[in-house]
Amino acid sequence: MKDKKSSILKIFKKKIILYFAKVIIKKHNPEIVGIAGSTDKSLVSSVASHVFENSFNTRCVQSKQNDVELNFAFSVLGEIFEQRFENCIFSLVLYFLKEFFSKKYPRILILQYKTQKLGDMDLLLNIAKPNVVLFTNTTDKPCSFFGDKNDFLVEELKIITSVNPNKPKENQIVILNEDDSFVQKIKKQVNCSIYTYSTKKKSSFYATGIHLSVHEDVLHGISFKVNYDGNSVPIRLMNVIATNNIYSILGAITLASVYKINMIDIAQRLKNYMPPVSRMRYLDGINYSKIIDDTYDSSLEATYKALEA
């Protein structure tokens, strides 16, 4: 009986949290950047949040919930709600009222639209529709959840076609990885501005000269040039050693440029960017050894790339 009551209470709390998230979005009407795709959503969000930090009041919460809706709602409401979820309902209401009347609610929310089964995207879009969408890539990883890759692609397309119509037309944007085979299919569904990024062809933003710096057997990060509008700017990331992260970095650069952040400022901010914990982090070990920590929940493709690096 006690377990049943606890289960009912959790369901009730979840409904309250989802309602709070919808109300907060309606009240503050922030600009919403939606990150979607098979992999690299967390990394793109992390890089983008770092670059945006000194230019905009931005929120980018990496929720640890397995529940798709709760994960998303806590990203809207903030870490404090996830930390206090086990508290009494009255406590959650107080935090909600504080957030509702806050004059410092973020101008931009960077939200990850994660899906595990058909219908999940509809649930997330019911809470908040993005006006800027960044689609990372497609791999075979989602098939374990969906059973068929086409089901995953159909689900992901929903975010592309739901760019928030209540935002000004110039703020309705889709950013695509042009090296992904799915991108041509996506382009046909887009009715707003499109920006693309690539490492293999000329696109809105493309990288050349990707290089992993090594001096006296010590890694010193990656460097490359980002090319756009006939310009070329050198980019150096001192704490990033995985060249396969270039797509996440390029996506974040494209996103920052869409928000009119100067490319020189972007380059300066990226110099000291540190990847999230357990995402190809380069650490000091004992006896002058070095450890590459890539132990975060990974895909088979990401593991191959980590071993290659």
PDB file of C-alpha atoms in Angstrom:
ATOM      1  CA  MET A   1       0.000   0.000   0.000  1.00  0.00           C
ATOM      2  CA  LYS A   2       2.850   2.374   0.860  1.00  0.00           C
ATOM      3  CA  ASP A   3       4.549   1.731  -2.519  1.00  0.00           C
ATOM      4  CA  LYS A   4       1.258   2.378  -4.306  1.00  0.00           C
ATOM      5  CA  LYS A   5       0.812   5.717  -2.522  1.00  0.00           C
ATOM      6  CA  SER A   6       4.393   6.676  -3.344  1.00  0.00           C
ATOM      7  CA  SER A   7       3.820   5.807  -7.010  1.00  0.00           C
ATOM      8  CA  ILE A   8       0.620   7.857  -7.170  1.00  0.00           C
ATOM      9  CA  LEU A   9       2.379  10.804  -5.529  1.00  0.00           C
ATOM     10  CA  LYS A  10       5.209  10.667  -8.096  1.00  0.00           C
ATOM     11  CA  ILE A  11       2.714  10.628 -10.965  1.00  0.00           C
ATOM     12  CA  PHE A  12       0.909  13.606  -9.419  1.00  0.00           C
ATOM     13  CA  LYS A  13       4.199  15.481  -8.956  1.00  0.00           C
ATOM     14  CA  LYS A  14       5.124  14.772 -12.568  1.00  0.00           C
ATOM     15  CA  LYS A  15       1.854  16.268 -13.800  1.00  0.00           C
ATOM     16  CA  ILE A  16       2.478  19.347 -11.669  1.00  0.00           C
ATOM     17  CA  ILE A  17       6.037  19.747 -12.985  1.00  0.00           C
ATOM     18  CA  LEU A  18       4.858  19.445 -16.600  1.00  0.00           C
ATOM     19  CA  TYR A  19       2.141  22.027 -15.948  1.00  0.00           C
ATOM     20  CA  PHE A  20       4.658  24.380 -14.306  1.00  0.00           C
ATOM     21  CA  ALA A  21       6.963  24.102 -17.327  1.00  0.00           C
ATOM     22  CA  LYS A  22       4.154  25.031 -19.754  1.00  0.00           C
ATOM     23  CA  VAL A  23       3.102  27.992 -17.631  1.00  0.00           C
ATOM     24  CA  ILE A  24       6.663  29.291 -17.303  1.00  0.00           C
ATOM     25  CA  ILE A  25       7.156  29.132 -21.083  1.00  0.00           C
ATOM     26  CA  LYS A  26       3.898  30.999 -21.663  1.00  0.00           C
ATOM     27  CA  LYS A  27       4.706  33.602 -18.999  1.00  0.00           C
ATOM     28  CA  HIS A  28       8.292  34.463 -20.026  1.00  0.00           C
ATOM     29  CA  ASN A  29       8.129  33.565 -23.740  1.00  0.00           C
ATOM     30  CA  PRO A  30      11.890  32.867 -24.064  1.00  0.00           C
ATOM     31  CA  GLU A  31      13.608  32.111 -27.337  1.00  0.00           C
ATOM     32  CA  ILE A  32      14.001  28.347 -27.520  1.00  0.00           C
ATOM     33  CA  VAL A  33      16.861  26.561 -29.231  1.00  0.00           C
ATOM     34  CA  GLY A  34      15.933  22.936 -29.811  1.00  0.00           C
ATOM     35  CA  ILE A  35      18.786  20.421 -30.188  1.00  0.00           C
ATOM     36  CA  ALA A  36      17.705  17.172 -31.853  1.00  0.00           C
ATOM     37  CA  GLY A  37      19.296  14.193 -33.613  1.00  0.00           C
ATOM     38  CA  SER A  38      20.731  10.765 -32.796  1.00  0.00           C
ATOM     39  CA  THR A  39      23.887  11.756 -30.909  1.00  0.00           C
ATOM     40  CA  ASP A  40      25.948  14.703 -29.659  1.00  0.00           C
ATOM     41  CA  LYS A  41      22.966  16.707 -28.352  1.00  0.00           C
ATOM     42  CA  SER A  42      24.565  17.151 -24.918  1.00  0.00           C
ATOM     43  CA  LEU A  43      27.924  18.160 -26.387  1.00  0.00           C
ATOM     44  CA  VAL A  44      26.434  20.723 -28.794  1.00  0.00           C
ATOM     45  CA  SER A  45      24.375  22.154 -25.922  1.00  0.00           C
ATOM     46  CA  SER A  46      27.465  22.356 -23.706  1.00  0.00           C
ATOM     47  CA  VAL A  47      29.577  24.152 -26.331  1.00  0.00           C
ATOM     48  CA  ALA A  48      26.753  26.531 -27.268  1.00  0.00           C
ATOM     49  CA  SER A  49      26.047  27.391 -23.636  1.00  0.00           C
ATOM     50  CA  HIS A  50      29.744  28.187 -23.090  1.00  0.00           C
ATOM     51  CA  VAL A  51      29.860  30.480 -26.132  1.00  0.00           C
ATOM     52  CA  PHE A  52      26.575  32.222 -25.245  1.00  0.00           C
ATOM     53  CA  GLU A  53      27.538  32.776 -21.612  1.00  0.00           C
ATOM     54  CA  ASN A  54      28.896  36.329 -21.875  1.00  0.00           C
ATOM     55  CA  SER A  55      26.358  37.523 -24.446  1.00  0.00           C
ATOM     56  CA  PHE A  56      22.937  36.356 -23.266  1.00  0.00           C
ATOM     57  CA  ASN A  57      21.107  35.216 -20.171  1.00  0.00           C
ATOM     58  CA  THR A  58      20.951  31.554 -21.167  1.00  0.00           C
ATOM     59  CA  ARG A  59      19.803  28.351 -19.477  1.00  0.00           C
ATOM     60  CA  CYS A  60      21.132  24.947 -20.481  1.00  0.00           C
ATOM     61  CA  VAL A  61      20.336  22.254 -17.914  1.00  0.00           C
ATOM     62  CA  GLN A  62      21.645  18.707 -18.401  1.00  0.00           C
ATOM     63  CA  SER A  63      18.925  16.778 -16.558  1.00  0.00           C
ATOM     64  CA  LYS A  64      19.673  13.217 -15.455  1.00  0.00           C
ATOM     65  CA  GLN A  65      16.082  11.942 -15.557  1.00  0.00           C
ATOM     66  CA  ASN A  66      15.271   8.811 -17.545  1.00  0.00           C
ATOM     67  CA  ASP A  67      11.706  10.020 -18.016  1.00  0.00           C
ATOM     68  CA  VAL A  68      11.629  11.964 -21.323  1.00  0.00           C
ATOM     69  CA  GLU A  69       9.024  14.512 -20.204  1.00  0.00           C
ATOM     70  CA  LEU A  70      10.520  15.149 -16.757  1.00  0.00           C
ATOM     71  CA  ASN A  71      13.988  15.496 -18.258  1.00  0.00           C
ATOM     72  CA  PHE A  72      12.658  18.166 -20.590  1.00  0.00           C
ATOM     73  CA  ALA A  73      10.551  19.969 -17.969  1.00  0.00           C
ATOM     74  CA  PHE A  74      13.478  20.256 -15.551  1.00  0.00           C
ATOM     75  CA  SER A  75      15.523  21.801 -18.380  1.00  0.00           C
ATOM     76  CA  VAL A  76      12.843  24.495 -18.624  1.00  0.00           C
ATOM     77  CA  LEU A  77      12.417  25.022 -14.892  1.00  0.00           C
ATOM     78  CA  GLY A  78      16.049  24.741 -13.771  1.00  0.00           C
ATOM     79  CA  GLU A  79      18.223  22.464 -11.658  1.00  0.00           C
ATOM     80  CA  ILE A  80      16.576  23.500  -8.395  1.00  0.00           C
ATOM     81  CA  PHE A  81      13.343  21.710  -9.364  1.00  0.00           C
ATOM     82  CA  GLU A  82      15.165  18.462 -10.122  1.00  0.00           C
ATOM     83  CA  GLN A  83      17.057  18.696  -6.833  1.00  0.00           C
ATOM     84  CA  ARG A  84      13.808  19.341  -4.895  1.00  0.00           C
ATOM     85  CA  PHE A  85      11.585  16.881  -6.767  1.00  0.00           C
ATOM     86  CA  GLU A  86      11.442  14.545  -3.769  1.00  0.00           C
ATOM     87  CA  ASN A  87      10.382  17.405  -1.493  1.00  0.00           C
ATOM     88  CA  CYS A  88       6.784  18.153  -0.586  1.00  0.00           C
ATOM     89  CA  ILE A  89       4.483  19.645  -3.230  1.00  0.00           C
ATOM     90  CA  PHE A  90       4.209  22.902  -1.286  1.00  0.00           C
ATOM     91  CA  SER A  91       7.981  23.378  -1.667  1.00  0.00           C
ATOM     92  CA  LEU A  92       7.713  22.906  -5.439  1.00  0.00           C
ATOM     93  CA  VAL A  93       4.895  25.440  -5.612  1.00  0.00           C
ATOM     94  CA  LEU A  94       7.040  28.017  -3.809  1.00  0.00           C
ATOM     95  CA  TYR A  95       9.922  27.537  -6.257  1.00  0.00           C
ATOM     96  CA  PHE A  96       7.470  27.767  -9.134  1.00  0.00           C
ATOM     97  CA  LEU A  97       6.085  31.100  -7.891  1.00  0.00           C
ATOM     98  CA  LYS A  98       9.619  32.438  -7.490  1.00  0.00           C
ATOM     99  CA  GLU A  99      10.420  31.442 -11.093  1.00  0.00           C
ATOM    100  CA  PHE A 100       7.075  32.760 -12.365  1.00  0.00           C
ATOM    101  CA  PHE A 101       7.624  36.259 -10.975  1.00  0.00           C
ATOM    102  CA  SER A 102      11.364  36.342 -11.632  1.00  0.00           C
ATOM    103  CA  LYS A 103      12.684  39.322 -13.586  1.00  0.00           C
ATOM    104  CA  LYS A 104      15.826  37.362 -14.489  1.00  0.00           C
ATOM    105  CA  TYR A 105      14.346  34.378 -16.289  1.00  0.00           C
ATOM    106  CA  PRO A 106      16.675  33.384 -19.178  1.00  0.00           C
ATOM    107  CA  ARG A 107      16.185  35.029 -22.538  1.00  0.00           C
ATOM    108  CA  ILE A 108      17.326  31.846 -24.322  1.00  0.00           C
ATOM    109  CA  LEU A 109      16.660  28.223 -23.385  1.00  0.00           C
ATOM    110  CA  ILE A 110      18.847  25.560 -24.982  1.00  0.00           C
ATOM    111  CA  LEU A 111      16.729  22.407 -24.791  1.00  0.00           C
ATOM    112  CA  GLN A 112      17.495  18.858 -25.877  1.00  0.00           C
ATOM    113  CA  TYR A 113      14.600  17.132 -27.594  1.00  0.00           C
ATOM    114  CA  LYS A 114      15.415  13.518 -26.719  1.00  0.00           C
ATOM    115  CA  THR A 115      13.110  10.748 -27.934  1.00  0.00           C
ATOM    116  CA  GLN A 116      12.968   7.060 -27.038  1.00  0.00           C
ATOM    117  CA  LYS A 117       9.789   5.966 -28.813  1.00  0.00           C
ATOM    118  CA  LEU A 118       7.133   7.153 -31.214  1.00  0.00           C
ATOM    119  CA  GLY A 119       5.069   9.946 -29.694  1.00  0.00           C
ATOM    120  CA  ASP A 120       7.800  11.336 -27.424  1.00  0.00           C
ATOM    121  CA  MET A 121       8.447  14.348 -29.674  1.00  0.00           C
ATOM    122  CA  ASP A 122       4.767  15.304 -29.548  1.00  0.00           C
ATOM    123  CA  LEU A 123       4.909  15.309 -25.746  1.00  0.00           C
ATOM    124  CA  LEU A 124       7.942  17.630 -25.715  1.00  0.00           C
ATOM    125  CA  LEU A 125       6.575  19.972 -28.377  1.00  0.00           C
ATOM    126  CA  ASN A 126       3.392  20.233 -26.332  1.00  0.00           C
ATOM    127  CA  ILE A 127       5.498  21.811 -23.579  1.00  0.00           C
ATOM    128  CA  ALA A 128       7.636  24.099 -25.761  1.00  0.00           C
ATOM    129  CA  LYS A 129       8.091  24.640 -29.489  1.00  0.00           C
ATOM    130  CA  PRO A 130      11.548  25.866 -30.571  1.00  0.00           C
ATOM    131  CA  ASN A 131      12.064  28.772 -32.927  1.00  0.00           C
ATOM    132  CA  VAL A 132      15.625  27.648 -33.712  1.00  0.00           C
ATOM    133  CA  VAL A 133      16.352  23.950 -34.355  1.00  0.00           C
ATOM    134  CA  LEU A 134      19.810  22.397 -34.621  1.00  0.00           C
ATOM    135  CA  PHE A 135      19.751  18.834 -35.963  1.00  0.00           C
ATOM    136  CA  THR A 136      23.009  17.010 -35.209  1.00  0.00           C
ATOM    137  CA  ASN A 137      23.025  13.745 -37.146  1.00  0.00           C
ATOM    138  CA  THR A 138      21.446  10.330 -37.696  1.00  0.00           C
ATOM    139  CA  THR A 139      23.002   6.980 -36.769  1.00  0.00           C
ATOM    140  CA  ASP A 140      21.730   3.460 -36.191  1.00  0.00           C
ATOM    141  CA  LYS A 141      21.750   3.918 -32.403  1.00  0.00           C
ATOM    142  CA  PRO A 142      18.044   4.877 -32.038  1.00  0.00           C
ATOM    143  CA  CYS A 143      16.896   1.619 -33.683  1.00  0.00           C
ATOM    144  CA  SER A 144      17.189  -0.177 -30.325  1.00  0.00           C
ATOM    145  CA  PHE A 145      14.407   2.099 -29.082  1.00  0.00           C
ATOM    146  CA  PHE A 146      12.339   2.460 -32.235  1.00  0.00           C
ATOM    147  CA  GLY A 147      12.855  -0.889 -33.919  1.00  0.00           C
ATOM    148  CA  ASP A 148      13.212   0.808 -37.291  1.00  0.00           C
ATOM    149  CA  LYS A 149      15.404   3.744 -38.302  1.00  0.00           C
ATOM    150  CA  ASN A 150      12.617   5.200 -40.433  1.00  0.00           C
ATOM    151  CA  ASP A 151      10.406   5.454 -37.335  1.00  0.00           C
ATOM    152  CA  PHE A 152      13.119   7.499 -35.662  1.00  0.00           C
ATOM    153  CA  LEU A 153      13.468   9.790 -38.688  1.00  0.00           C
ATOM    154  CA  VAL A 154       9.704  10.347 -38.830  1.00  0.00           C
ATOM    155  CA  GLU A 155       9.713  11.209 -35.127  1.00  0.00           C
ATOM    156  CA  GLU A 156      12.642  13.613 -35.471  1.00  0.00           C
ATOM    157  CA  LEU A 157      11.087  15.370 -38.478  1.00  0.00           C
ATOM    158  CA  LYS A 158       8.306  16.602 -36.209  1.00  0.00           C
ATOM    159  CA  ILE A 159      10.625  19.148 -34.590  1.00  0.00           C
ATOM    160  CA  ILE A 160      11.788  20.390 -37.997  1.00  0.00           C
ATOM    161  CA  THR A 161       8.221  21.092 -39.118  1.00  0.00           C
ATOM    162  CA  SER A 162       7.079  22.619 -35.827  1.00  0.00           C
ATOM    163  CA  VAL A 163       9.330  25.673 -35.622  1.00  0.00           C
ATOM    164  CA  ASN A 164       7.382  28.111 -33.452  1.00  0.00           C
ATOM    165  CA  PRO A 165       5.069  30.168 -35.721  1.00  0.00           C
ATOM    166  CA  ASN A 166       4.549  32.734 -32.946  1.00  0.00           C
ATOM    167  CA  LYS A 167       8.115  34.007 -33.331  1.00  0.00           C
ATOM    168  CA  PRO A 168       9.168  36.556 -35.997  1.00  0.00           C
ATOM    169  CA  LYS A 169       9.979  34.957 -39.365  1.00  0.00           C
ATOM    170  CA  GLU A 170      13.631  36.029 -39.157  1.00  0.00           C
ATOM    171  CA  ASN A 171      13.914  34.094 -35.875  1.00  0.00           C
ATOM    172  CA  GLN A 172      12.585  30.846 -37.359  1.00  0.00           C
ATOM    173  CA  ILE A 173      15.747  28.960 -38.252  1.00  0.00           C
ATOM    174  CA  VAL A 174      16.881  25.373 -38.860  1.00  0.00           C
ATOM    175  CA  ILE A 175      20.586  24.446 -38.633  1.00  0.00           C
ATOM    176  CA  LEU A 176      21.648  21.213 -40.327  1.00  0.00           C
ATOM    177  CA  ASN A 177      24.764  19.045 -40.502  1.00  0.00           C
ATOM    178  CA  GLU A 178      25.218  18.920 -44.273  1.00  0.00           C
ATOM    179  CA  ASP A 179      27.506  15.884 -44.075  1.00  0.00           C
ATOM    180  CA  ASP A 180      24.609  13.777 -42.781  1.00  0.00           C
ATOM    181  CA  SER A 181      22.771  11.668 -45.352  1.00  0.00           C
ATOM    182  CA  PHE A 182      19.388  12.622 -43.881  1.00  0.00           C
ATOM    183  CA  VAL A 183      19.849  16.331 -44.444  1.00  0.00           C
ATOM    184  CA  GLN A 184      18.526  16.389 -48.015  1.00  0.00           C
ATOM    185  CA  LYS A 185      15.278  14.825 -46.821  1.00  0.00           C
ATOM    186  CA  ILE A 186      15.063  17.397 -44.032  1.00  0.00           C
ATOM    187  CA  LYS A 187      15.600  20.352 -46.365  1.00  0.00           C
ATOM    188  CA  LYS A 188      12.439  19.474 -48.269  1.00  0.00           C
ATOM    189  CA  GLN A 189      10.419  19.823 -45.053  1.00  0.00           C
ATOM    190  CA  VAL A 190      11.794  23.218 -43.990  1.00  0.00           C
ATOM    191  CA  ASN A 191       9.780  26.372 -44.585  1.00  0.00           C
ATOM    192  CA  CYS A 192      12.117  28.806 -42.839  1.00  0.00           C
ATOM    193  CA  SER A 193      15.761  29.923 -43.007  1.00  0.00           C
ATOM    194  CA  ILE A 194      18.363  27.142 -43.268  1.00  0.00           C
ATOM    195  CA  TYR A 195      22.008  27.285 -42.177  1.00  0.00           C
ATOM    196  CA  THR A 196      24.341  24.346 -42.741  1.00  0.00           C
ATOM    197  CA  TYR A 197      27.737  23.237 -41.416  1.00  0.00           C
ATOM    198  CA  SER A 198      30.202  20.723 -42.801  1.00  0.00           C
ATOM    199  CA  THR A 199      33.761  19.391 -42.822  1.00  0.00           C
ATOM    200  CA  LYS A 200      33.562  17.917 -46.319  1.00  0.00           C
ATOM    201  CA  LYS A 201      31.956  20.558 -48.508  1.00  0.00           C
ATOM    202  CA  LYS A 202      31.354  24.286 -48.729  1.00  0.00           C
ATOM    203  CA  SER A 203      28.292  25.183 -46.684  1.00  0.00           C
ATOM    204  CA  SER A 204      27.167  28.152 -44.573  1.00  0.00           C
ATOM    205  CA  PHE A 205      29.967  27.309 -42.126  1.00  0.00           C
ATOM    206  CA  TYR A 206      32.632  24.722 -42.913  1.00  0.00           C
ATOM    207  CA  ALA A 207      35.871  23.604 -41.287  1.00  0.00           C
ATOM    208  CA  THR A 208      39.226  23.111 -43.002  1.00  0.00           C
ATOM    209  CA  GLY A 209      42.674  22.174 -41.723  1.00  0.00           C
ATOM    210  CA  ILE A 210      41.426  20.126 -38.745  1.00  0.00           C
ATOM    211  CA  HIS A 211      44.512  19.310 -36.701  1.00  0.00           C
ATOM    212  CA  LEU A 212      45.328  17.643 -33.381  1.00  0.00           C
ATOM    213  CA  SER A 213      48.317  19.427 -31.848  1.00  0.00           C
ATOM    214  CA  VAL A 214      51.010  17.273 -30.244  1.00  0.00           C
ATOM    215  CA  HIS A 215      54.286  18.579 -28.816  1.00  0.00           C
ATOM    216  CA  GLU A 216      56.815  16.348 -27.069  1.00  0.00           C
ATOM    217  CA  ASP A 217      54.204  13.580 -26.730  1.00  0.00           C
ATOM    218  CA  VAL A 218      51.744  15.949 -25.028  1.00  0.00           C
ATOM    219  CA  LEU A 219      48.373  16.738 -26.570  1.00  0.00           C
ATOM    220  CA  HIS A 220      47.565  20.440 -26.903  1.00  0.00           C
ATOM    221  CA  GLY A 221      44.016  20.361 -28.242  1.00  0.00           C
ATOM    222  CA  ILE A 222      42.586  20.686 -31.720  1.00  0.00           C
ATOM    223  CA  SER A 223      42.654  23.539 -34.192  1.00  0.00           C
ATOM    224  CA  PHE A 224      40.976  24.313 -37.516  1.00  0.00           C
ATOM    225  CA  LYS A 225      39.705  27.182 -39.617  1.00  0.00           C
ATOM    226  CA  VAL A 226      36.023  28.021 -39.845  1.00  0.00           C
ATOM    227  CA  ASN A 227      35.003  29.475 -43.198  1.00  0.00           C
ATOM    228  CA  TYR A 228      31.874  31.559 -43.801  1.00  0.00           C
ATOM    229  CA  ASP A 229      30.747  34.367 -46.108  1.00  0.00           C
ATOM    230  CA  GLY A 230      34.191  34.496 -47.739  1.00  0.00           C
ATOM    231  CA  ASN A 231      35.914  34.853 -44.339  1.00  0.00           C
ATOM    232  CA  SER A 232      38.234  32.436 -42.552  1.00  0.00           C
ATOM    233  CA  VAL A 233      38.892  32.491 -38.792  1.00  0.00           C
ATOM    234  CA  PRO A 234      41.303  30.176 -36.890  1.00  0.00           C
ATOM    235  CA  ILE A 235      39.761  28.242 -33.997  1.00  0.00           C
ATOM    236  CA  ARG A 236      41.808  26.619 -31.206  1.00  0.00           C
ATOM    237  CA  LEU A 237      40.388  24.476 -28.405  1.00  0.00           C
ATOM    238  CA  MET A 238      43.087  23.815 -25.818  1.00  0.00           C
ATOM    239  CA  ASN A 239      41.093  21.224 -23.833  1.00  0.00           C
ATOM    240  CA  VAL A 240      39.495  19.253 -26.673  1.00  0.00           C
ATOM    241  CA  ILE A 241      41.438  16.291 -28.061  1.00  0.00           C
ATOM    242  CA  ALA A 242      38.760  14.469 -30.074  1.00  0.00           C
ATOM    243  CA  THR A 243      38.659  15.598 -33.689  1.00  0.00           C
ATOM    244  CA  ASN A 244      35.298  13.815 -34.034  1.00  0.00           C
ATOM    245  CA  ASN A 245      33.867  16.544 -31.770  1.00  0.00           C
ATOM    246  CA  ILE A 246      34.343  18.974 -34.642  1.00  0.00           C
ATOM    247  CA  TYR A 247      30.707  18.612 -35.712  1.00  0.00           C
ATOM    248  CA  SER A 248      29.396  19.584 -32.286  1.00  0.00           C
ATOM    249  CA  ILE A 249      31.738  22.577 -32.211  1.00  0.00           C
ATOM    250  CA  LEU A 250      30.799  23.636 -35.751  1.00  0.00           C
ATOM    251  CA  GLY A 251      27.111  23.333 -34.929  1.00  0.00           C
ATOM    252  CA  ALA A 252      27.549  25.547 -31.857  1.00  0.00           C
ATOM    253  CA  ILE A 253      29.575  28.073 -33.886  1.00  0.00           C
ATOM    254  CA  THR A 254      26.799  28.224 -36.488  1.00  0.00           C
ATOM    255  CA  LEU A 255      24.210  28.690 -33.755  1.00  0.00           C
ATOM    256  CA  ALA A 256      26.209  31.483 -32.096  1.00  0.00           C
ATOM    257  CA  SER A 257      26.625  33.233 -35.453  1.00  0.00           C
ATOM    258  CA  VAL A 258      22.863  33.051 -36.027  1.00  0.00           C
ATOM    259  CA  TYR A 259      22.554  34.998 -32.765  1.00  0.00           C
ATOM    260  CA  LYS A 260      24.995  37.606 -34.099  1.00  0.00           C
ATOM    261  CA  ILE A 261      27.879  36.769 -31.773  1.00  0.00           C
ATOM    262  CA  ASN A 262      31.091  38.009 -33.379  1.00  0.00           C
ATOM    263  CA  MET A 263      33.267  35.212 -34.765  1.00  0.00           C
ATOM    264  CA  ILE A 264      36.404  36.605 -33.087  1.00  0.00           C
ATOM    265  CA  ASP A 265      34.574  36.511 -29.739  1.00  0.00           C
ATOM    266  CA  ILE A 266      33.457  32.952 -30.463  1.00  0.00           C
ATOM    267  CA  ALA A 267      37.068  31.916 -31.175  1.00  0.00           C
ATOM    268  CA  GLN A 268      38.305  33.539 -27.939  1.00  0.00           C
ATOM    269  CA  ARG A 269      35.642  31.826 -25.824  1.00  0.00           C
ATOM    270  CA  LEU A 270      36.267  28.410 -27.332  1.00  0.00           C
ATOM    271  CA  LYS A 271      39.957  28.492 -26.328  1.00  0.00           C
ATOM    272  CA  ASN A 272      39.154  27.656 -22.714  1.00  0.00           C
ATOM    273  CA  TYR A 273      36.120  25.430 -23.340  1.00  0.00           C
ATOM    274  CA  MET A 274      36.218  22.249 -21.242  1.00  0.00           C
ATOM    275  CA  PRO A 275      34.183  19.199 -22.395  1.00  0.00           C
ATOM    276  CA  PRO A 276      31.583  17.800 -19.984  1.00  0.00           C
ATOM    277  CA  VAL A 277      32.678  15.200 -17.445  1.00  0.00           C
ATOM    278  CA  SER A 278      33.579  11.828 -19.013  1.00  0.00           C
ATOM    279  CA  ARG A 279      33.378  13.159 -22.580  1.00  0.00           C
ATOM    280  CA  MET A 280      36.928  12.706 -23.928  1.00  0.00           C
ATOM    281  CA  ARG A 281      38.388  14.601 -20.979  1.00  0.00           C
ATOM    282  CA  TYR A 282      42.190  14.686 -20.868  1.00  0.00           C
ATOM    283  CA  LEU A 283      43.238  14.169 -17.236  1.00  0.00           C
ATOM    284  CA  ASP A 284      46.455  13.923 -15.252  1.00  0.00           C
ATOM    285  CA  GLY A 285      47.107  10.433 -13.874  1.00  0.00           C
ATOM    286  CA  ILE A 286      49.701   9.098 -11.452  1.00  0.00           C
ATOM    287  CA  ASN A 287      53.428   8.885 -12.309  1.00  0.00           C
ATOM    288  CA  TYR A 288      53.113  11.591 -14.987  1.00  0.00           C
ATOM    289  CA  SER A 289      50.606   9.506 -16.940  1.00  0.00           C
ATOM    290  CA  LYS A 290      47.613  10.881 -18.830  1.00  0.00           C
ATOM    291  CA  ILE A 291      44.065   9.531 -18.813  1.00  0.00           C
ATOM    292  CA  ILE A 292      41.496   9.962 -21.559  1.00  0.00           C
ATOM    293  CA  ASP A 293      38.098   9.676 -19.871  1.00  0.00           C
ATOM    294  CA  ASP A 294      35.277   8.883 -22.306  1.00  0.00           C
ATOM    295  CA  THR A 295      33.158   6.788 -19.950  1.00  0.00           C
ATOM    296  CA  TYR A 296      29.868   8.633 -20.444  1.00  0.00           C
ATOM    297  CA  ASP A 297      26.979   6.559 -21.886  1.00  0.00           C
ATOM    298  CA  SER A 298      28.258   6.181 -25.419  1.00  0.00           C
ATOM    299  CA  SER A 299      27.239   4.783 -28.781  1.00  0.00           C
ATOM    300  CA  LEU A 300      29.212   2.178 -30.727  1.00  0.00           C
ATOM    301  CA  GLU A 301      30.144   4.812 -33.317  1.00  0.00           C
ATOM    302  CA  ALA A 302      31.380   7.202 -30.613  1.00  0.00           C
ATOM    303  CA  THR A 303      33.461   4.420 -29.043  1.00  0.00           C
ATOM    304  CA  TYR A 304      35.171   3.688 -32.372  1.00  0.00           C
ATOM    305  CA  LYS A 305      35.941   7.393 -32.751  1.00  0.00           C
ATOM    306  CA  ALA A 306      37.286   7.622 -29.197  1.00  0.00           C
ATOM    307  CA  LEU A 307      39.619   4.663 -29.811  1.00  0.00           C
ATOM    308  CA  GLU A 308      40.746   6.248 -33.068  1.00  0.00           C
ATOM    309  CA  ALA A 309      41.538   9.507 -31.254  1.00  0.00           C
TER     310      ALA A 309
END
